[in-house]
Tab-separated table of C-alpha atoms and ligand atoms in Angstrom:
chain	number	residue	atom	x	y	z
A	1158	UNK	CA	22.035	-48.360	-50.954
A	1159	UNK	CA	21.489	-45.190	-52.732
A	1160	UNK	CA	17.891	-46.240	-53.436
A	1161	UNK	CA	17.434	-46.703	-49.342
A	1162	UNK	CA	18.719	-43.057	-49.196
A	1163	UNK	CA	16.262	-42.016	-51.801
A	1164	UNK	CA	13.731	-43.639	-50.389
A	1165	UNK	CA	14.112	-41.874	-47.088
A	1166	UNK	CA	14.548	-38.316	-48.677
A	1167	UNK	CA	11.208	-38.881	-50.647
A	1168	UNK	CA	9.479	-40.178	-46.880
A	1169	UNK	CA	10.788	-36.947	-45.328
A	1170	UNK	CA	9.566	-34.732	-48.038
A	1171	UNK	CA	6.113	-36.500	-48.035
A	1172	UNK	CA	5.999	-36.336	-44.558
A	1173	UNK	CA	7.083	-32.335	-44.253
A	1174	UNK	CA	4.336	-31.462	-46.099
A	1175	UNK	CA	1.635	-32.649	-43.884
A	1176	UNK	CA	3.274	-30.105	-40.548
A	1177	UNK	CA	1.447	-28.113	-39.156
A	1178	UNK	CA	2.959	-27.218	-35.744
A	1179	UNK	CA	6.435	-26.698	-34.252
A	1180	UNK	CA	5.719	-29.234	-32.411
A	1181	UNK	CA	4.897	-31.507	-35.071
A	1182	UNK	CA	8.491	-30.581	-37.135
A	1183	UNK	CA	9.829	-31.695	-33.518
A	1184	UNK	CA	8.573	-35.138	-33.572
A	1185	UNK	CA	8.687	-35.504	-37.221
A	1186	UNK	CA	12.735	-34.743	-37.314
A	1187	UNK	CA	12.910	-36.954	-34.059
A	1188	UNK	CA	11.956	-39.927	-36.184
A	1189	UNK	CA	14.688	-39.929	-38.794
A	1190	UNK	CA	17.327	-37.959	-36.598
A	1191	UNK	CA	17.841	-39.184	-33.310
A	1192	UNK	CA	21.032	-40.746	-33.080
A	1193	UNK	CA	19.415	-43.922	-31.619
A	1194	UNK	CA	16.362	-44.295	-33.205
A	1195	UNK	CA	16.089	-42.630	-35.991
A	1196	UNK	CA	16.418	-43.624	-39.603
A	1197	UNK	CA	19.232	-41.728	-40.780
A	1198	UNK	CA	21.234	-42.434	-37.019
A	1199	UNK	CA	20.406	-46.139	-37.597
A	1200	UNK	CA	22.620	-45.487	-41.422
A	1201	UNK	CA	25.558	-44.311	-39.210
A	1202	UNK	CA	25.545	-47.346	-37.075
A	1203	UNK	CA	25.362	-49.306	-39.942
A	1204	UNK	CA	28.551	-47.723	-41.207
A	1205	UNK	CA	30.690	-51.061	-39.593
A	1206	UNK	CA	29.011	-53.428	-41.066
A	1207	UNK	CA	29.583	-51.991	-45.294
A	1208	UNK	CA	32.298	-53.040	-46.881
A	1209	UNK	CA	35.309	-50.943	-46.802
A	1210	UNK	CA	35.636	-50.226	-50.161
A	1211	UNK	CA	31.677	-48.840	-50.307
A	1212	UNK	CA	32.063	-47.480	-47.102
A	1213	UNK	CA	33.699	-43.649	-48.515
A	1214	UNK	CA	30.891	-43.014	-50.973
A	1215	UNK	CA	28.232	-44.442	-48.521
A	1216	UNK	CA	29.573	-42.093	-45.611
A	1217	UNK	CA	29.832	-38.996	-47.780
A	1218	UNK	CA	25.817	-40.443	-49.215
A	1219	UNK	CA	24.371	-40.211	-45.654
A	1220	UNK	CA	26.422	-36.605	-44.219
A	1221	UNK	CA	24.676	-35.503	-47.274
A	1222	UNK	CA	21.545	-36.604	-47.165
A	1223	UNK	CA	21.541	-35.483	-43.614
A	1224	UNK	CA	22.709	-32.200	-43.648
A	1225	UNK	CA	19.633	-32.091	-46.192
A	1226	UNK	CA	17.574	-33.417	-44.079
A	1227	UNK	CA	18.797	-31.177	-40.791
A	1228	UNK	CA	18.399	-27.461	-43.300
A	1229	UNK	CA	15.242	-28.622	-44.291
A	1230	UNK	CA	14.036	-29.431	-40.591
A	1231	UNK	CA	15.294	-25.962	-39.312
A	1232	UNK	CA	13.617	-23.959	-42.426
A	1233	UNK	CA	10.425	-25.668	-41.347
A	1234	UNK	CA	10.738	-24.909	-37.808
A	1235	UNK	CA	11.685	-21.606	-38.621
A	1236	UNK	CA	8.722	-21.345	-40.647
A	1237	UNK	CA	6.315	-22.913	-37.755
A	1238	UNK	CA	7.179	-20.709	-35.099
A	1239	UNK	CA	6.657	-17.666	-36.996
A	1240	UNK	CA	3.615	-18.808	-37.532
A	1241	UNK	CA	2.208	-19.698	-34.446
A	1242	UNK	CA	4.137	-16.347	-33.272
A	1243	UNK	CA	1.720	-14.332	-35.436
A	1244	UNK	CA	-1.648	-17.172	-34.509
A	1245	UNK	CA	-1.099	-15.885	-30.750
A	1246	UNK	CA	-0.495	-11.686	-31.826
A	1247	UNK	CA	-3.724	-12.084	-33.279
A	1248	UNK	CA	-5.396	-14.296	-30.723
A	1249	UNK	CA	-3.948	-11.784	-27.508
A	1250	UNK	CA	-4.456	-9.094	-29.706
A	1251	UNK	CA	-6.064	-6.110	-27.469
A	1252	UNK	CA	-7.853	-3.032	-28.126
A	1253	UNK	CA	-6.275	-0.447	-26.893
A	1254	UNK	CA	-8.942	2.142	-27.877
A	1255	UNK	CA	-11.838	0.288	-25.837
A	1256	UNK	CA	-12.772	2.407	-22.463
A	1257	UNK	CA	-11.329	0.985	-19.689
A	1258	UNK	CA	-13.658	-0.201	-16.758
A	1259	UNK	CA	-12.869	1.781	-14.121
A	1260	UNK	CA	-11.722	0.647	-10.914
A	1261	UNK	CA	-13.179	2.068	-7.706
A	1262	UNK	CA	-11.119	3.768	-5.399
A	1263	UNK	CA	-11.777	5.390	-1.765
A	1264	UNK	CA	-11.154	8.532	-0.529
A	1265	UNK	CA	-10.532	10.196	2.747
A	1266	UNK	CA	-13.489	11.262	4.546
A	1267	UNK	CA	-14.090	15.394	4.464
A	1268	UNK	CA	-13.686	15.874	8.117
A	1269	UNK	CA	-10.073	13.576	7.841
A	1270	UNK	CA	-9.362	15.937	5.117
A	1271	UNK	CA	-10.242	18.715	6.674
A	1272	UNK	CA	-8.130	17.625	9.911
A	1273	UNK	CA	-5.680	16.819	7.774
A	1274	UNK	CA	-5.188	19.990	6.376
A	1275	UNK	CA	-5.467	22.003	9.522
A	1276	UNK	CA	-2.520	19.646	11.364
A	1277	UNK	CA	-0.433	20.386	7.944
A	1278	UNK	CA	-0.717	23.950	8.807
A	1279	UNK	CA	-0.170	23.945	12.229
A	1280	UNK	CA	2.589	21.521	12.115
A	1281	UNK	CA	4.267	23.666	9.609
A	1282	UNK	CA	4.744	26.491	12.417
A	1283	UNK	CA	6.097	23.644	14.872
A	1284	UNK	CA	3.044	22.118	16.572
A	1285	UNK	CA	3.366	18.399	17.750
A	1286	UNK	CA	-0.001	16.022	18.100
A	1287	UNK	CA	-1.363	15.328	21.761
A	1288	UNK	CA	-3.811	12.750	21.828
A	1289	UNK	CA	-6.812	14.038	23.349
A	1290	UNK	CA	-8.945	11.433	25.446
A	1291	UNK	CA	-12.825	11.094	24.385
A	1292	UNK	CA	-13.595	10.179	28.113
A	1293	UNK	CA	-12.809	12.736	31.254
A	1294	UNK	CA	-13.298	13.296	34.158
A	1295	UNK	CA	-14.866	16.159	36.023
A	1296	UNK	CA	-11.923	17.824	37.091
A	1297	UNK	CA	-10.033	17.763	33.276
A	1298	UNK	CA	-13.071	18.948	31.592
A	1299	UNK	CA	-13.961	21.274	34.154
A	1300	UNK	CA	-12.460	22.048	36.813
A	1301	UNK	CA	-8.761	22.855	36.385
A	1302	UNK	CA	-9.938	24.953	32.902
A	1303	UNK	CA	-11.679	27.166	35.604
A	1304	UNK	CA	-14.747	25.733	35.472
A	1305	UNK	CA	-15.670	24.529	39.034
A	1306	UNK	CA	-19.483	22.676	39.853
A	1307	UNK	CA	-20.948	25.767	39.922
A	1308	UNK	CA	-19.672	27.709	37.561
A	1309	UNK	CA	-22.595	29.237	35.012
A	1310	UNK	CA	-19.984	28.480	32.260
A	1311	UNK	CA	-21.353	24.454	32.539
A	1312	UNK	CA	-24.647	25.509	31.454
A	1313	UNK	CA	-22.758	26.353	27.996
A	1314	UNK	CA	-22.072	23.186	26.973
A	1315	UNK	CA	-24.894	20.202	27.908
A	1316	UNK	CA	-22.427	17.470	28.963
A	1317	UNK	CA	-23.291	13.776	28.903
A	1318	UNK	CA	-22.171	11.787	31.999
A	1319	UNK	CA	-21.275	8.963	32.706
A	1320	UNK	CA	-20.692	8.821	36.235
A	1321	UNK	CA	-20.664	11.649	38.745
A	1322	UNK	CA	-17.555	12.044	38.177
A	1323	UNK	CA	-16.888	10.761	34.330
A	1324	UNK	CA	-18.342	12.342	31.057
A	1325	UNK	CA	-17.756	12.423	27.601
A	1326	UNK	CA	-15.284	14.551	27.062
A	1327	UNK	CA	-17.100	18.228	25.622
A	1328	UNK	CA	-14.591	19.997	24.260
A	1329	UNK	CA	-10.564	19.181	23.383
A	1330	UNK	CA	-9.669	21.851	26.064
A	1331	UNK	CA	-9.243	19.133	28.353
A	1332	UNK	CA	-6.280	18.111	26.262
A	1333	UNK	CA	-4.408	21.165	27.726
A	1334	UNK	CA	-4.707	20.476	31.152
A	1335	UNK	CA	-2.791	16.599	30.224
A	1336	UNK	CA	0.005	18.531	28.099
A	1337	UNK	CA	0.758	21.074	30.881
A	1338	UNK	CA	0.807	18.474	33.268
A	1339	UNK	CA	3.220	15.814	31.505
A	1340	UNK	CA	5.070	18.256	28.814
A	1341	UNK	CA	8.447	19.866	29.285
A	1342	UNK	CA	8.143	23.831	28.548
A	1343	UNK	CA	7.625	25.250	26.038
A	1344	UNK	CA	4.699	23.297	24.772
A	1345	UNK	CA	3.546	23.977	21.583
A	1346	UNK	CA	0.892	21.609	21.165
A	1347	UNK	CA	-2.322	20.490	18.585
A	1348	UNK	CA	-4.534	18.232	19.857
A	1349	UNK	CA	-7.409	16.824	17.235
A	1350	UNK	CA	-10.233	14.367	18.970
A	1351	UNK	CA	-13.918	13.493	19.497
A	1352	UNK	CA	-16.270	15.704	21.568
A	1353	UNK	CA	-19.676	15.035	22.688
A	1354	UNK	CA	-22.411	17.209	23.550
A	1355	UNK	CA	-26.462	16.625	24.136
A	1356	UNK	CA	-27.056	19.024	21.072
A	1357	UNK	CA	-28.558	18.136	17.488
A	1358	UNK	CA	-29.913	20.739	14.673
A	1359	UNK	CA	-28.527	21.514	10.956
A	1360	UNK	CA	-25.493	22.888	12.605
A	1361	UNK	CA	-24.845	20.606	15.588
A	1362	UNK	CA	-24.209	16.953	16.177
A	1363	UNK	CA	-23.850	14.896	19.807
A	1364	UNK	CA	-20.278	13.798	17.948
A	1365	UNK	CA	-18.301	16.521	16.261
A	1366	UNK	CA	-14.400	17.080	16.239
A	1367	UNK	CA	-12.833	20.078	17.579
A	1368	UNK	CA	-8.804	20.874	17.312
A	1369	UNK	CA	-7.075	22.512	20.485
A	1370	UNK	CA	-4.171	24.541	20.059
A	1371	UNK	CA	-1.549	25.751	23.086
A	1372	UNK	CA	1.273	27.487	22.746
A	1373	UNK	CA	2.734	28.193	26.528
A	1374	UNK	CA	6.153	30.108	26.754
A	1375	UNK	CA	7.598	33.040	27.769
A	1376	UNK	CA	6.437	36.301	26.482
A	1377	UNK	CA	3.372	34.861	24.550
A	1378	UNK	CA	0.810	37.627	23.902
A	1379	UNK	CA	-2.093	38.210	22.100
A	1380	UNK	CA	-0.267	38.907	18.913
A	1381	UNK	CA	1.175	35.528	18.875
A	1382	UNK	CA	-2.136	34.248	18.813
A	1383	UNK	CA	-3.070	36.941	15.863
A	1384	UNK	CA	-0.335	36.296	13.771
A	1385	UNK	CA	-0.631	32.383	14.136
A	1386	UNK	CA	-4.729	32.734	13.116
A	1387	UNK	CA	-3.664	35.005	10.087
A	1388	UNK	CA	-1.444	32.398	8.719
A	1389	UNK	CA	-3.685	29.779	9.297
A	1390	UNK	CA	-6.700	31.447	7.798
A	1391	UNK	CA	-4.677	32.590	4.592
A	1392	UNK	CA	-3.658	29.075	4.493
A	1393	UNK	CA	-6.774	27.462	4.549
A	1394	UNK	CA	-9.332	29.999	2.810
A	1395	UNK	CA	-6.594	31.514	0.480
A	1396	UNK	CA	-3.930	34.440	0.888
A	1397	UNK	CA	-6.412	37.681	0.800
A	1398	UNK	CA	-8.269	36.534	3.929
A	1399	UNK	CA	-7.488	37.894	7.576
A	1400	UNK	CA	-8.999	37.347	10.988
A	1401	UNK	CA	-10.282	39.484	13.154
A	1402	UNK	CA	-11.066	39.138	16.701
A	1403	UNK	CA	-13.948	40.324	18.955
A	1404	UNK	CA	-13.812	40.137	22.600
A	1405	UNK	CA	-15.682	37.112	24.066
A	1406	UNK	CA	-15.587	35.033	27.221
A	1407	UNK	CA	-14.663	31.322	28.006
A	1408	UNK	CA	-13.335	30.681	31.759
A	1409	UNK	CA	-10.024	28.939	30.896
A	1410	UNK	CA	-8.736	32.629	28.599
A	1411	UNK	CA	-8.482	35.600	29.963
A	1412	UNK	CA	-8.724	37.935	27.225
A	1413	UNK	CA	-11.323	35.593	25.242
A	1414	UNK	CA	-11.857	36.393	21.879
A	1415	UNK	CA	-13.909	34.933	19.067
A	1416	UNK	CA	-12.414	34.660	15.800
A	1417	UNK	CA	-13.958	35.732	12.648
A	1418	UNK	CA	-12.438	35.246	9.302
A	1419	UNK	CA	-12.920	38.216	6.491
A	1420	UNK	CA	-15.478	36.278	4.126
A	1421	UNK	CA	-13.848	33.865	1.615
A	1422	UNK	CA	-16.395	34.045	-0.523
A	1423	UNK	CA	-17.524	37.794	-1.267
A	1424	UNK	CA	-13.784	39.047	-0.213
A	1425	UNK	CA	-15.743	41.051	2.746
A	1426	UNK	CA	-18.219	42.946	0.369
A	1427	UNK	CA	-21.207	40.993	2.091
A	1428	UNK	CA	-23.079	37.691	1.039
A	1429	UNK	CA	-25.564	34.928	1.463
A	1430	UNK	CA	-22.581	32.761	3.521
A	1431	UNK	CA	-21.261	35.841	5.630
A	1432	UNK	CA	-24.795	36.990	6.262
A	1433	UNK	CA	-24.017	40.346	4.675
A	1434	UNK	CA	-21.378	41.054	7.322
A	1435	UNK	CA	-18.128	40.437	5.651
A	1436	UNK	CA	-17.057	38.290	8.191
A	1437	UNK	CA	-17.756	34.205	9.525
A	1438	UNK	CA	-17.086	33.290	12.552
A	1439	UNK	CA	-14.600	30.454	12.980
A	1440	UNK	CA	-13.052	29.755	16.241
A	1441	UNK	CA	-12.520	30.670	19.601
A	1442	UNK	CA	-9.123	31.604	21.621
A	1443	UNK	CA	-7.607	33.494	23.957
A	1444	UNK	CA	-4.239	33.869	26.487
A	1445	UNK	CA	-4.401	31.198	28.917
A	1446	UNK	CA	-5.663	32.184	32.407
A	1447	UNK	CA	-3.313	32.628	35.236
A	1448	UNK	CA	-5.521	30.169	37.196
A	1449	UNK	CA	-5.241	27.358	34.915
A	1450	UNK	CA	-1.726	27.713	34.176
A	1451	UNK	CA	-1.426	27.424	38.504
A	1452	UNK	CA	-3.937	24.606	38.232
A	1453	UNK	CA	-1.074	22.548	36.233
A	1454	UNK	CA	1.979	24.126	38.607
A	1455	UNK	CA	2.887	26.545	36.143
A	1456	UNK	CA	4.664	29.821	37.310
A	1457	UNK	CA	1.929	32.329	35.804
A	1458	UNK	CA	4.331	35.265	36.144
A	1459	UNK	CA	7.000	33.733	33.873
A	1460	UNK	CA	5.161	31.882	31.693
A	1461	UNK	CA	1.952	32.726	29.454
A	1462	UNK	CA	-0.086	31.148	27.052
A	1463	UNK	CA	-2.413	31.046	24.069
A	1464	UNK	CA	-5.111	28.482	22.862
A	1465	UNK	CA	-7.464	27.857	20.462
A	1466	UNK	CA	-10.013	25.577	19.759
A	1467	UNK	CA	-11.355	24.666	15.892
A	1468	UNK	CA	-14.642	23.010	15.361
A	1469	UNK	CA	-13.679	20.875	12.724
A	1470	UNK	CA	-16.834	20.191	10.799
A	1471	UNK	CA	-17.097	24.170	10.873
A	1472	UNK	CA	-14.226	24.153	8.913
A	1473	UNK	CA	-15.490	21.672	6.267
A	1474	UNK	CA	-18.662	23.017	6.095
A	1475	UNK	CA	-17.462	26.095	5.113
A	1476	UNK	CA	-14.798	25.097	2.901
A	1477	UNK	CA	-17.252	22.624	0.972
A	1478	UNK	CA	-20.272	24.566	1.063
A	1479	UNK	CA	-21.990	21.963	3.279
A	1480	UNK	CA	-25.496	23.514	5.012
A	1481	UNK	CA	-25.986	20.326	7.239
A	1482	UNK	CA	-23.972	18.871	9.577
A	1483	UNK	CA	-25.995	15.289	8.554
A	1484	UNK	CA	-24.189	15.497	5.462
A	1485	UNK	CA	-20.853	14.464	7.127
A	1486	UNK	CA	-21.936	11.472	9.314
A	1487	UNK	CA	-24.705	10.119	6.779
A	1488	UNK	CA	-21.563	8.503	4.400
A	1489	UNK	CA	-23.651	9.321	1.314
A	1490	UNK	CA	-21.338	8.459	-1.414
A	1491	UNK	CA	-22.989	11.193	-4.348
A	1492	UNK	CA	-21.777	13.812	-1.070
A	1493	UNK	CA	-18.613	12.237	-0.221
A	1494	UNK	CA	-17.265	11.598	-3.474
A	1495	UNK	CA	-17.673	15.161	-4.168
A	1496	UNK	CA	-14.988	16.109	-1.745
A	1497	UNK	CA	-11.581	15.153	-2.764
A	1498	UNK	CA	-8.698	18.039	-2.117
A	1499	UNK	CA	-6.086	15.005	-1.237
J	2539	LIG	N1	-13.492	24.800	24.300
J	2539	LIG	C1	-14.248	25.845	23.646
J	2539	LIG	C2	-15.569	25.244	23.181
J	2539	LIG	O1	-15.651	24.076	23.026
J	2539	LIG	C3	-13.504	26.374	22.460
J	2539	LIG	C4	-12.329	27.181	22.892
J	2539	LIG	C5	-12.463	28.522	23.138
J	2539	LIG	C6	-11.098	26.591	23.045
J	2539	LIG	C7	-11.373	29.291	23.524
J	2539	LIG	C8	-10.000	27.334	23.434
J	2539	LIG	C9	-10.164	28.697	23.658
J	2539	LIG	O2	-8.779	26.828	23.599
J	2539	LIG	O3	-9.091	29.427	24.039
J	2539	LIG	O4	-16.480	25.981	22.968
């Protein structure tokens, strides 16, 4: 009997030595240790059949030889799955010096950005968004901002219609006339949109955006609309610039002013961008007109108003140092990747 032992320790060293995988020491042990099946599982069934006064020394033979068997099994398993641990290390093994390839990524376009930036400021001195509408009629556009058929006013802007009565909307003025006519008072309102106008040089395109601002209350003067402007303008072209404004004429203000911003760029000394005159014109504005504040039932002796109106792509082409208004519709990626203040 002890030789059959033997023999199966010798067949379980020869075979160990030919492993090579976890796997392998898996199957290997199977074959000698499954309690069905396997050689030394067979011994312990066979324990019934040896005679009882062999069957102490045979019993105490086979625990032996397979608690041998079981700490030589586990040492080589051990063993295995270290070393296919360290086979994959090295296989998955990355450099983590190699430049990565770099993954492209959008950005906003500059006029978003730029409307972006101008609805942060606003909405940090408690303007809400009104939608504006990109198609009007007459009487929105024109009319009720004081600008009847006419009116020599038209002639300023060259308005494509639609209809005789529908256009394109020209300017986000229009805007006002819906606030004042569905709003509660006070209105405080910023309205960003799409205007259209049969004009196209460096500085002009059919499409551009333009931001209207109106601020109706009571007691809203002129200095309202100053002190707003300054803190936009420091805001948006840094805290030593300051607005001034020069008397101008739109039909739907009364004062009208134009608003120039002290140049960002020389400080007001006089430069290429400021045409030597210290100062860039931004915006228009003015205090509401009676009439169009009556146009939208509004008690003109109680209430008052201001309003502005941004051209947006003014704005960015001033903050980005863009000569060409082509520059922001043509999606050139060498121009738009350039611009990226988000
Ligand atoms: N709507 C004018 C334009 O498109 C801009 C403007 C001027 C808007 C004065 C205003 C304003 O609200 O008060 O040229």
């Amino acid at each position: 009997m002890s030789d059959r032992l033997a023999g199966i320790r010798q067949e379980i060293l020869d075979g160990i030595s030919q492993l090579s995988s976890s796997r392998a020491v898996y199957e290997f042990k199977k074959k000698f240790m499954d309690s069905k099946t396997g050689k030394i599982g067979q011994l312990m069934k066979e324990m019934k059949t040896i005679a009882p006064e062999e069957r102490a020394s045979f019993g105490k033979g086979v625990n032996e030889l397979k608690e041998w068997a079981n700490r030589r099994f586990d040492e080589l398993d051990e063993k295995m799955r270290a070393r296919e641990l360290q086979r994959r290390y090295e296989s998955e093994k990355i450099d983590v010096t190699m430049p990565a390839e770099m993954a492209e990524t959008g950005n906003l376009h500059p006029i978003t950005q730029t409307r972006n930036q101008l609805i942060d400021v606003f909405a940090g001195m408690g303007f809400e968004i009104f939608e504006p509408k990109e198609i009007e009629n007459d009487y929105y556009n024109f009319t009720a901002l004081n600008t009847p058929k006419d009116h020599p006013a038209r002639d300023m802007q060259d308005t494509f219609y639609l209809s005789p009565d529908f256009l394109l909307a020209t300017q986000t003025s229009a805007a006002q006339i819906h606030a004042m006519e569905t709003r509660e008072l006070p209105i405080k309102m910023l309205a960003p949109g799409k205007v259209f106008r049969s004009d196209d040089d460096a500085t002009h395109s059919p499409m551009f955006h333009q931001m209207e601002g109106l601020v109706v209350d009571k007691k809203i003067t002129l200095c309202d609309l100053k002190g707003m402007l300054d803190m936009f303008v420091k805001k948006m072209y840094g805290e030593g610039t300051t607005t001034r404004l020069r008397p101008s004429y739109f039909p739907f203000t009364e004062p009208s002013v134009e608003v120039d911003v002290s140049c960002f760029e020389c400080g007001g000394k006089g430069c290429k961008l400021c045409k030597g005159t210290g100062w860039i014109e931004i915006l228009g504005a003015g205090i509401v007109n009676k009439k169009v504040l009556e146009n939208c039932g509004i008690d003109s002796e109680e209430y008052s108003g201001l309003a502005f109106g941004i051209g947006i792509e003014r704005v960015a082409m001033l903050k980005y140092g863009i000569d060409n208004i082509k520059l922001l519709f043509e999606s050139d990626l060498r121009v738009l990747r350039q611009i990226d203040d988000n």
